[in-house]
Coordinates of C-alpha atoms in Angstrom, one line a residue:
M68 CA 21.2 -30.1 -2.9
S69 CA 22.9 -32.0 0.0
R70 CA 22.2 -31.1 3.6
R71 CA 25.7 -29.8 4.1
E72 CA 25.4 -27.5 1.0
A73 CA 22.0 -26.3 2.2
W74 CA 23.2 -25.3 5.6
L75 CA 26.3 -23.7 4.2
S76 CA 24.2 -21.7 1.6
A77 CA 21.7 -20.6 4.3
A78 CA 24.6 -19.5 6.5
V79 CA 26.2 -17.5 3.7
V80 CA 22.9 -15.8 2.9
F81 CA 22.2 -15.0 6.5
V82 CA 25.6 -13.5 7.2
V83 CA 25.5 -11.3 4.1
A84 CA 22.0 -10.2 4.9
L85 CA 22.9 -9.5 8.6
L86 CA 26.0 -7.4 7.7
V87 CA 24.1 -5.4 5.1
R88 CA 21.2 -4.7 7.5
A89 CA 23.5 -3.9 10.4
Y90 CA 25.3 -1.3 8.3
A91 CA 22.0 0.2 7.0
A92 CA 20.6 0.3 10.5
A93 CA 23.6 2.2 11.8
E94 CA 22.7 5.0 9.3
I95 CA 19.1 5.4 10.5
V96 CA 19.2 7.4 13.7
F97 CA 15.6 8.1 14.5
P98 CA 12.4 5.9 14.4
K99 CA 10.7 7.2 11.3
P100 CA 7.8 6.8 10.4
E101 CA 5.8 7.3 13.5
D102 CA 4.6 3.7 13.9
T103 CA 8.2 2.7 14.4
A104 CA 8.5 5.2 17.3
Y105 CA 5.3 3.7 18.8
Y106 CA 6.6 0.1 18.9
V107 CA 10.0 1.4 20.4
G108 CA 8.3 3.7 22.9
V109 CA 6.0 1.0 24.2
A110 CA 8.9 -1.4 24.5
R111 CA 10.8 1.2 26.5
N112 CA 7.8 1.8 28.8
L113 CA 7.5 -1.9 29.4
V114 CA 11.1 -2.3 30.3
E115 CA 10.9 0.7 32.7
G116 CA 8.0 -0.9 34.5
R117 CA 5.1 1.2 33.2
G118 CA 3.5 -1.7 31.3
L119 CA 2.2 -1.9 27.8
V120 CA 1.2 1.8 27.6
S121 CA 1.9 4.8 25.4
D122 CA 2.1 8.5 26.0
A123 CA 0.6 9.2 22.6
L124 CA -3.2 9.2 22.1
W125 CA -3.3 9.1 18.3
S126 CA -6.7 7.5 17.8
F127 CA -9.9 8.3 19.7
Q128 CA -12.3 5.6 18.5
T129 CA -11.5 3.0 21.1
P130 CA -11.9 3.8 24.8
P131 CA -10.6 4.3 27.4
L132 CA -9.2 7.7 26.4
T133 CA -6.7 8.1 29.2
F134 CA -3.1 8.8 29.9
P135 CA -1.0 6.7 29.8
R136 CA -2.9 5.0 27.0
P137 CA -3.2 1.2 27.0
A138 CA -1.2 0.3 23.9
F139 CA -2.1 -1.5 20.7
E140 CA -5.8 -0.7 20.3
V141 CA -5.2 -0.9 16.5
W142 CA -1.7 -2.4 16.0
L143 CA -0.4 -5.6 17.5
P144 CA 2.3 -6.3 20.1
L145 CA 4.7 -8.9 18.9
P146 CA 7.4 -6.5 17.5
T147 CA 7.4 -4.7 20.9
L148 CA 7.4 -7.9 23.0
V149 CA 10.4 -9.2 21.0
A150 CA 12.2 -5.9 21.2
A151 CA 11.7 -5.4 25.0
P152 CA 14.4 -7.9 26.1
F153 CA 16.9 -6.2 23.9
V154 CA 16.0 -2.8 25.2
A155 CA 16.4 -4.2 28.7
L156 CA 19.8 -5.6 28.0
L157 CA 21.3 -3.0 25.7
A158 CA 19.6 0.4 26.3
G159 CA 20.9 1.1 29.8
P160 CA 19.1 2.1 33.0
A161 CA 15.8 4.1 33.3
P162 CA 15.0 6.6 32.2
I163 CA 16.0 5.2 28.8
P164 CA 16.7 7.8 26.0
L165 CA 14.7 7.2 22.8
E166 CA 17.9 6.8 20.8
A167 CA 19.1 4.0 23.1
A168 CA 15.8 2.2 23.0
F169 CA 15.7 2.6 19.2
R170 CA 19.2 1.3 18.7
A171 CA 18.5 -1.7 20.9
S172 CA 15.2 -2.4 19.1
Q173 CA 17.0 -2.3 15.7
V174 CA 18.8 -5.5 16.7
T175 CA 15.5 -7.3 16.4
S176 CA 14.5 -5.8 13.1
V177 CA 17.9 -6.7 11.6
L178 CA 17.5 -10.3 12.8
W179 CA 13.9 -10.5 11.5
G180 CA 15.1 -9.1 8.2
A181 CA 18.0 -11.5 7.8
T182 CA 15.7 -14.4 8.7
A183 CA 13.3 -13.4 6.0
V184 CA 16.1 -13.4 3.5
V185 CA 17.1 -16.9 4.4
L186 CA 13.4 -18.0 4.0
A187 CA 13.5 -16.3 0.5
W188 CA 16.5 -18.5 -0.4
R189 CA 14.7 -21.6 0.8
L190 CA 11.6 -20.7 -1.1
A191 CA 13.6 -20.2 -4.3
A192 CA 15.4 -23.6 -3.7
D193 CA 11.9 -25.2 -3.5
V194 CA 11.0 -23.6 -6.8
A195 CA 14.2 -24.8 -8.4
A196 CA 13.6 -28.4 -7.2
E197 CA 10.0 -28.3 -8.4
R198 CA 11.2 -27.2 -11.9
R199 CA 13.9 -29.9 -11.9
L200 CA 16.5 -27.4 -12.8
P201 CA 20.1 -28.8 -13.4
P202 CA 22.1 -28.5 -10.2
G203 CA 24.1 -25.4 -11.4
R204 CA 21.0 -23.5 -12.4
A205 CA 19.1 -24.6 -9.2
R206 CA 22.0 -23.4 -7.0
V207 CA 22.2 -20.1 -8.8
L208 CA 18.4 -19.4 -8.6
A209 CA 18.4 -20.2 -4.8
L210 CA 21.6 -18.3 -3.9
G211 CA 20.8 -15.6 -6.3
T212 CA 17.5 -15.0 -4.7
G213 CA 19.0 -15.0 -1.2
L214 CA 21.8 -12.6 -2.1
T215 CA 19.5 -10.3 -4.1
S216 CA 17.0 -10.2 -1.3
A217 CA 19.9 -9.4 1.0
V218 CA 20.6 -6.1 -0.9
Y219 CA 17.0 -5.4 -2.2
M220 CA 16.1 -1.9 -1.0
P221 CA 12.5 -2.6 0.2
L222 CA 13.7 -5.4 2.3
I223 CA 16.7 -3.5 3.6
L224 CA 14.9 -0.4 4.6
H225 CA 12.3 -2.1 6.7
S226 CA 14.9 -4.2 8.3
T227 CA 16.3 -1.1 9.9
L228 CA 13.0 -0.1 11.4
P229 CA 11.7 -2.1 14.4
D230 CA 8.1 -2.2 13.4
S231 CA 5.8 -4.9 12.2
T232 CA 7.0 -5.2 8.6
M233 CA 9.8 -7.7 8.8
P234 CA 8.4 -9.8 11.6
F235 CA 5.3 -10.2 9.4
A236 CA 7.4 -11.0 6.4
A237 CA 9.5 -13.6 8.2
L238 CA 6.6 -15.3 10.0
A239 CA 4.3 -15.3 6.9
L240 CA 7.1 -16.8 4.7
G241 CA 7.8 -19.4 7.3
A242 CA 4.1 -20.3 7.4
C243 CA 4.0 -20.5 3.6
L244 CA 7.0 -22.9 3.5
V245 CA 5.5 -25.2 6.1
A246 CA 2.2 -25.1 4.3
T247 CA 3.7 -26.4 1.1
R248 CA 5.3 -29.3 3.0
V249 CA 2.0 -30.2 4.5
L250 CA 0.2 -30.0 1.2
A251 CA 2.9 -32.1 -0.6
R252 CA 1.4 -35.3 0.8
P253 CA -1.9 -34.3 2.5
G254 CA -3.1 -37.9 2.7
D255 CA -0.3 -38.8 5.2
V256 CA -1.0 -35.9 7.5
R257 CA -2.5 -36.8 10.9
L258 CA -3.5 -34.7 13.9
T259 CA -0.2 -35.6 15.5
D260 CA 1.8 -34.3 12.6
V261 CA 4.1 -31.6 14.1
R262 CA 4.0 -29.6 10.8
L263 CA 0.3 -28.8 11.3
W264 CA 1.0 -27.4 14.8
V265 CA 4.0 -25.5 13.7
L266 CA 1.9 -23.9 11.0
G267 CA -0.7 -23.0 13.5
I268 CA 1.8 -21.5 15.9
L269 CA 3.3 -19.4 13.0
L270 CA -0.1 -18.3 12.0
G271 CA -0.9 -17.3 15.6
L272 CA 2.4 -15.3 15.9
T273 CA 1.6 -13.6 12.6
A274 CA -1.8 -12.6 14.0
L275 CA 0.1 -11.0 16.9
T276 CA 2.1 -9.0 14.4
R277 CA -0.4 -7.6 11.8
N278 CA -4.1 -7.9 11.2
E279 CA -3.3 -9.1 7.6
A280 CA -2.7 -12.5 9.2
V281 CA -6.4 -13.0 8.4
W282 CA -5.5 -13.3 4.7
L283 CA -2.8 -15.9 5.5
A284 CA -5.5 -17.9 7.3
L285 CA -7.9 -17.5 4.4
A286 CA -5.1 -18.6 2.0
W287 CA -4.6 -21.8 4.0
V288 CA -8.4 -22.6 3.9
V289 CA -8.4 -22.0 0.1
L290 CA -5.4 -24.3 -0.4
V291 CA -7.0 -27.0 1.7
L292 CA -10.2 -26.8 -0.2
G293 CA -8.3 -27.0 -3.4
I294 CA -6.8 -30.4 -2.6
P295 CA -8.3 -33.1 -4.9
A296 CA -10.4 -35.6 -2.9
A297 CA -8.4 -38.4 -4.3
R298 CA -5.3 -37.2 -2.4
L299 CA -7.1 -37.2 0.9
P300 CA -8.2 -40.2 3.1
A301 CA -11.9 -40.8 3.0
P302 CA -14.1 -39.1 4.0
A303 CA -12.5 -36.1 2.3
P304 CA -14.5 -33.5 4.2
A305 CA -13.3 -34.8 7.5
A306 CA -9.7 -34.8 6.3
R307 CA -10.1 -31.1 5.2
L308 CA -11.6 -30.3 8.6
R309 CA -8.6 -31.8 10.4
L310 CA -6.1 -29.8 8.3
V311 CA -8.0 -26.5 8.9
G312 CA -9.1 -27.3 12.5
A313 CA -5.7 -28.3 13.9
V314 CA -4.0 -25.1 12.5
A315 CA -6.9 -23.0 13.8
V316 CA -6.7 -24.5 17.3
A317 CA -2.9 -23.9 17.5
S318 CA -3.2 -20.4 16.3
L319 CA -6.0 -19.5 18.6
V320 CA -4.0 -20.9 21.6
V321 CA -1.2 -18.5 20.7
F322 CA -3.5 -15.5 20.2
A323 CA -5.9 -16.1 23.0
P324 CA -3.9 -14.4 25.8
W325 CA -3.7 -11.3 23.8
A326 CA -7.5 -11.4 23.0
V327 CA -8.1 -11.7 26.8
R328 CA -5.9 -8.7 27.5
N329 CA -7.7 -6.7 24.8
L330 CA -11.1 -7.6 26.2
A331 CA -10.0 -6.4 29.6
E332 CA -8.5 -3.1 28.3
F333 CA -10.8 -2.2 25.5
G334 CA -13.9 -4.3 25.9
S335 CA -13.3 -6.3 22.7
P336 CA -10.9 -9.2 22.0
L337 CA -10.2 -7.9 18.5
P338 CA -8.9 -4.5 17.2
G339 CA -12.3 -3.3 16.1
Q340 CA -11.0 0.1 14.9
A341 CA -9.0 -1.7 12.2
A342 CA -12.3 -2.7 10.6
A343 CA -13.6 0.9 11.0
N344 CA -10.7 2.1 8.9
A345 CA -12.5 0.6 5.9
F346 CA -14.9 3.6 6.1
S347 CA -12.2 6.3 6.0
V348 CA -12.7 8.9 3.3
T349 CA -9.3 10.7 4.0
G350 CA -6.2 9.5 5.7
F351 CA -6.8 12.0 8.5
D352 CA -9.8 10.0 9.6
I353 CA -7.5 8.0 11.8
F354 CA -7.2 11.1 14.0
A355 CA -11.0 11.8 14.0
W356 CA -12.5 13.2 17.2
N357 CA -16.0 14.4 16.6
D358 CA -16.3 13.2 13.0
P359 CA -15.3 9.5 13.0
P360 CA -15.6 7.2 10.0
T361 CA -19.1 5.8 9.6
L362 CA -20.8 3.8 6.8
S363 CA -23.3 6.7 6.1
R364 CA -20.5 9.3 5.9
Y365 CA -18.5 6.9 3.6
L366 CA -21.4 6.3 1.2
A367 CA -22.2 10.0 1.1
V368 CA -19.1 10.8 -1.0
G369 CA -20.8 9.1 -3.9
P370 CA -20.0 6.3 -6.4
A371 CA -17.5 8.3 -8.4
R372 CA -15.3 9.1 -5.4
L373 CA -15.6 5.6 -4.0
L374 CA -14.3 4.3 -7.3
E375 CA -11.6 6.9 -7.4
M376 CA -10.4 5.8 -3.9
R377 CA -9.9 2.3 -5.2
V378 CA -8.0 3.5 -8.2
E379 CA -5.8 5.5 -5.9
G380 CA -5.3 2.7 -3.5
F381 CA -4.5 0.2 -6.2
G382 CA -2.0 2.6 -7.8
H383 CA -0.3 3.4 -4.5
N384 CA 0.1 -0.3 -3.6
L385 CA 1.4 -1.2 -7.1
V386 CA 3.6 1.7 -7.8
N387 CA 4.7 3.3 -4.5
V388 CA 4.9 0.1 -2.5
L389 CA 5.9 -2.7 -4.9
L390 CA 7.7 -1.1 -7.8
L391 CA 9.5 2.2 -7.0
L392 CA 12.0 1.1 -4.5
G393 CA 12.9 -2.1 -6.3
V394 CA 13.4 -1.0 -9.9
P395 CA 14.5 -2.5 -12.2
L396 CA 14.1 -5.9 -10.6
S397 CA 10.6 -5.2 -9.3
V398 CA 9.4 -4.3 -12.8
I399 CA 10.9 -7.5 -14.3
G400 CA 9.4 -9.6 -11.5
L401 CA 6.0 -8.2 -11.9
G402 CA 6.0 -8.5 -15.7
A403 CA 7.0 -12.2 -15.4
L404 CA 4.7 -13.1 -12.5
P405 CA 1.9 -14.7 -14.6
W406 CA 4.4 -17.2 -15.9
Q407 CA 6.7 -17.5 -12.9
A408 CA 4.1 -17.8 -10.2
R409 CA 2.6 -21.1 -11.4
D410 CA 4.8 -23.4 -9.2
V411 CA 3.1 -25.3 -6.4
A412 CA 5.9 -24.1 -4.0
L413 CA 4.8 -20.5 -4.6
R414 CA 1.0 -21.0 -4.3
P415 CA 0.8 -20.0 -0.6
V416 CA 2.8 -16.8 -1.1
V417 CA 0.9 -16.0 -4.3
L418 CA -2.4 -16.4 -2.5
L419 CA -1.3 -14.5 0.5
G420 CA 0.1 -11.7 -1.6
G421 CA -2.9 -11.5 -3.9
L422 CA -5.4 -11.5 -1.1
T423 CA -3.5 -8.9 0.8
F424 CA -3.0 -6.7 -2.2
L425 CA -6.7 -6.8 -3.3
A426 CA -8.1 -6.5 0.2
T427 CA -6.0 -3.4 1.0
S428 CA -6.7 -1.9 -2.4
L429 CA -10.4 -2.5 -2.5
L430 CA -11.5 -2.7 1.1
F431 CA -9.1 -0.2 2.7
P432 CA -8.3 2.1 -0.2
V433 CA -7.7 5.2 1.9
A434 CA -5.9 3.5 4.8
T435 CA -3.6 1.7 2.5
T436 CA -2.2 5.0 1.2
W437 CA -1.0 5.6 4.8
G438 CA 0.9 2.2 5.1
T439 CA -1.5 -0.7 5.4
F440 CA -0.2 -2.7 2.5
L441 CA 3.3 -1.3 2.8
H442 CA 3.9 -3.0 6.1
A443 CA 2.4 -6.3 4.9
A444 CA 4.2 -6.4 1.5
G445 CA 7.4 -8.3 2.6
P446 CA 6.3 -11.7 1.1
V447 CA 5.3 -10.0 -2.1
H448 CA 8.7 -8.4 -2.5
V449 CA 10.3 -11.8 -2.1
L450 CA 7.9 -13.2 -4.7
L451 CA 8.9 -10.4 -7.1
V452 CA 12.6 -11.2 -6.6
I453 CA 12.0 -14.9 -7.3
S454 CA 9.9 -14.1 -10.3
A455 CA 12.6 -11.8 -11.8
L456 CA 15.5 -14.2 -11.3
G457 CA 13.4 -17.1 -12.5
A458 CA 12.5 -15.2 -15.6
T459 CA 16.2 -14.2 -16.2
D460 CA 17.3 -17.8 -15.7
A461 CA 14.7 -19.0 -18.2
A462 CA 15.7 -16.3 -20.7
L463 CA 19.4 -17.1 -20.5
A464 CA 18.7 -20.8 -20.9
R465 CA 16.7 -20.2 -24.1
V466 CA 19.3 -17.9 -25.5
G467 CA 22.0 -20.5 -24.6
R468 CA 20.1 -23.2 -26.5
W469 CA 19.5 -20.9 -29.5
R470 CA 23.1 -19.7 -29.6
G471 CA 24.6 -23.1 -28.9
W472 CA 26.5 -22.0 -25.8
T473 CA 28.5 -24.8 -24.2
R474 CA 29.3 -23.0 -20.9
P475 CA 26.7 -22.3 -18.2
V476 CA 25.8 -18.7 -17.9
A477 CA 23.0 -18.9 -15.3
W478 CA 25.1 -17.0 -12.9
L479 CA 24.8 -13.9 -15.1
G480 CA 21.2 -13.4 -14.2
A481 CA 21.9 -13.6 -10.4
L482 CA 24.8 -11.3 -10.8
L483 CA 22.7 -8.7 -12.6
G484 CA 20.0 -9.0 -9.9
V485 CA 22.4 -8.6 -7.1
A486 CA 24.3 -5.7 -8.8
A487 CA 21.2 -3.8 -9.8
S488 CA 19.6 -4.1 -6.4
A489 CA 22.8 -3.2 -4.5
L490 CA 23.3 -0.2 -6.7
F491 CA 19.8 1.1 -6.2
S492 CA 20.1 0.6 -2.4
V493 CA 23.4 2.4 -2.3
V494 CA 21.8 5.4 -4.1
L495 CA 18.6 5.5 -2.0
L496 CA 19.7 4.7 1.5
P497 CA 21.5 8.0 2.3
G498 CA 18.3 9.9 1.5
F499 CA 16.4 7.9 4.1
A500 CA 19.2 8.3 6.6
A501 CA 19.3 12.0 6.1
G502 CA 15.5 12.1 6.6
S503 CA 15.9 10.4 10.0
V504 CA 18.6 12.9 11.1
A505 CA 16.4 15.8 10.0
T506 CA 13.4 14.6 12.0
E507 CA 15.5 13.9 15.1
R508 CA 16.9 17.5 14.9
Q509 CA 13.4 18.9 14.4
Y510 CA 12.2 17.7 17.8
A511 CA 15.4 18.5 19.6
V512 CA 15.2 22.1 18.4
L513 CA 11.5 22.4 19.0
A514 CA 12.0 21.5 22.6
E515 CA 14.7 24.0 23.0
R516 CA 12.7 26.8 21.4
M517 CA 9.6 26.0 23.5
A518 CA 11.7 26.3 26.7
A519 CA 13.3 29.6 25.3
I520 CA 9.9 31.3 24.9
G521 CA 8.7 30.2 28.4
E522 CA 6.5 27.3 27.3
P523 CA 8.6 24.2 28.2
F524 CA 7.0 20.9 27.7
D525 CA 5.4 19.7 30.9
P526 CA 4.5 16.0 31.6
S527 CA 1.4 17.1 33.5
R528 CA 0.0 19.1 30.5
P529 CA -1.0 17.3 27.2
V530 CA -0.1 18.9 23.9
I531 CA -2.0 18.6 20.7
H532 CA 0.2 17.8 17.7
D533 CA -0.1 16.5 14.1
F534 CA 2.7 14.0 14.8
P535 CA 1.7 12.9 18.3
I536 CA 3.8 9.8 18.6
W537 CA 7.1 11.5 17.8
L538 CA 6.5 14.3 20.3
A539 CA 5.3 11.9 23.0
E540 CA 8.4 9.7 22.6
T541 CA 11.0 12.4 22.2
E542 CA 9.8 14.6 25.1
R543 CA 7.9 11.9 27.1
I544 CA 4.8 14.1 27.5
P545 CA 1.2 13.1 26.9
T546 CA 0.3 14.0 23.4
L547 CA -3.0 14.1 21.5
A548 CA -3.4 13.7 17.8
L549 CA -4.6 16.9 16.0
P550 CA -7.9 16.1 14.3
A551 CA -8.3 17.5 10.8
E552 CA -11.6 19.0 12.0
S553 CA -12.8 22.5 12.8
P554 CA -11.1 24.7 15.5
D555 CA -14.2 24.3 17.7
D556 CA -13.7 20.5 17.5
V557 CA -10.0 20.8 18.5
L558 CA -11.1 23.0 21.4
D559 CA -13.6 20.3 22.4
L560 CA -10.7 17.8 22.4
A561 CA -8.6 20.1 24.6
R562 CA -11.5 20.5 27.1
A563 CA -11.8 16.7 27.3
F564 CA -8.2 16.5 28.6
P565 CA -7.8 19.2 31.3
G566 CA -4.5 21.1 31.2
T567 CA -4.2 21.0 27.4
R568 CA -3.4 24.5 26.1
I569 CA -0.7 24.1 23.4
V570 CA -1.3 23.1 19.8
I571 CA 1.7 22.5 17.5
V572 CA 1.3 22.0 13.8
G573 CA 4.4 20.7 12.0
K574 CA 3.4 20.7 8.4
P575 CA 1.3 23.0 6.2
D576 CA -1.2 20.4 4.8
H577 CA -2.8 18.6 7.8
G578 CA -6.2 18.9 6.2
D579 CA -7.2 22.5 6.5
W580 CA -4.6 23.1 9.3
P581 CA -3.0 25.4 10.1
A582 CA -4.4 27.7 7.4
V583 CA -7.9 27.4 8.9
L584 CA -6.6 29.5 11.9
D585 CA -5.9 32.4 9.5
T586 CA -9.6 32.7 8.8
D587 CA -12.6 33.8 10.7
T588 CA -13.8 30.3 11.2
P589 CA -15.6 29.9 14.6
G590 CA -13.2 29.1 17.3
A591 CA -10.1 30.2 15.4
A592 CA -9.8 33.4 17.5
C593 CA -9.0 31.2 20.5
F594 CA -5.7 30.1 19.0
E595 CA -3.0 32.6 19.9
E596 CA 0.1 32.0 17.8
L597 CA 3.4 32.0 19.7
D598 CA 6.7 33.1 18.1
L599 CA 9.3 30.4 18.4
G600 CA 12.0 32.9 17.4
T601 CA 14.9 32.1 15.2
P602 CA 17.8 29.9 16.5
P603 CA 21.2 31.4 15.8
D604 CA 22.4 28.1 14.1
P605 CA 21.1 28.1 10.5
D606 CA 20.6 24.3 10.5
E607 CA 18.5 24.6 13.6
A608 CA 16.5 27.4 12.1
A609 CA 15.9 25.3 9.0
A610 CA 14.8 22.3 11.2
I611 CA 11.8 24.1 12.6
Q612 CA 10.9 26.1 9.6
G613 CA 7.1 25.7 9.0
F614 CA 6.3 24.8 12.6
R615 CA 3.5 26.8 14.1
V616 CA 2.7 26.9 17.8
F617 CA -0.6 28.1 19.3
R618 CA -1.8 28.8 22.9
L619 CA -5.4 28.1 23.6
A620 CA -6.1 31.5 25.0
C621 CA -9.8 31.1 25.7
L622 CA -9.3 28.0 27.8
E623 CA -8.7 28.5 31.5
A624 CA -5.3 27.0 32.4
T625 CA -5.4 24.5 35.1
P626 CA -2.8 24.8 37.9

């Protein structure tokens, strides 16, 4: 492939991916799921001069437990830091509405997503070159991968949401591409080789995006250790140390300022609670107040349940994350992966994807059902697309030789990949868009009804809610996560934050809540249910159906 053709192909892929993502982003009107609202809300606060803080206190295991809450005690800041300039330029003056901040932040997620698609094209081109495919087939595999990735539903959906998913995908894919170039001729690499330092910078930026960057770092170490000594300058151990050490130094330089900030804010340079999530026994443990995850509590569930957790985590990661939104291409890609993933060009992505999948399934089996692997799966989705198109290309080539075809038909596999992915995306996207509209309406109607019954949201009084980030960001009030614990525990939480006297439960299955309040459980009598009334508009009435609001009658209200 000539340089001119490469640039032209990359430009075509980028433009197609950008247009598709811009259209899809316009259909999504509300930051859903909650972590998306968190990144957007912190970016808005930063632009308004409040700093890296949040009005949602959704996790209680890392002090200080104050309002406003210093942000990113568990998650990482790069998506917010990149979005903030766009919010400043596009969202208007303070106070910035959530919708405006969300729309401005979507520009970054669209750009991250389109960049990841171009990197998928480049990765496929490397695979085609390694396989020494004829020019026509090589061109089809690379462009087919790029265009299929441009319309592949899992990659489209997360490109509409300004969270960590697509930044991680783009940075990790970029690091994998650089890694293969370093490893192509490791004997020629010196400390002054710019590729080593670029790899380190990409790794550092990935570490500022998601904690799963640790698996990217481990993948690099494994790849370096796997280089035959004959390909390295003597002594081989020193050469390996240079390859690992230079990347480590560059990445640490990038990450160090954030580690210093975390040390100042939370007393630890690393997000320690992320490791504690390994001891979760239910997804609600992230909201724990008096009953946090511990090793003894974790082991107490017994071997059978511990094994069952891993089966559930494995099944969730495989089916819900990797396969469902990408069928039929994802199924083809997964089935062909043992044969298609043997290329040297794919080794970094295969190692990264495999380590991340296994670690989240086996070490964080409960947390992963709430999104751990979902947000780190971008590189694996690209791998499945390449595997599916590579398998289709190989199958068509075999059939062509068997049937004696004289005309090339490699384009047929790419066409089928693009068409199947586009069709599935067209079918599914409206459902996600409708869900974002419904959630936006829920919180708008909730605020209206609270005001109508004489309990308007007050920025001086925290509220307890099972979706604390959404309430905090829509109403700009301090909001505490509802622990899935006893009523007495929730009352203890309310006492720890003076002025808290309202609890809102938005769904019927938040652990035992809200059904526990319909029993004689100790503390339940303190929760006095308020009637939200019925809005005259049927759509508004449907929006808040199932919401239950309680006043903490036994707590003395503070003035």
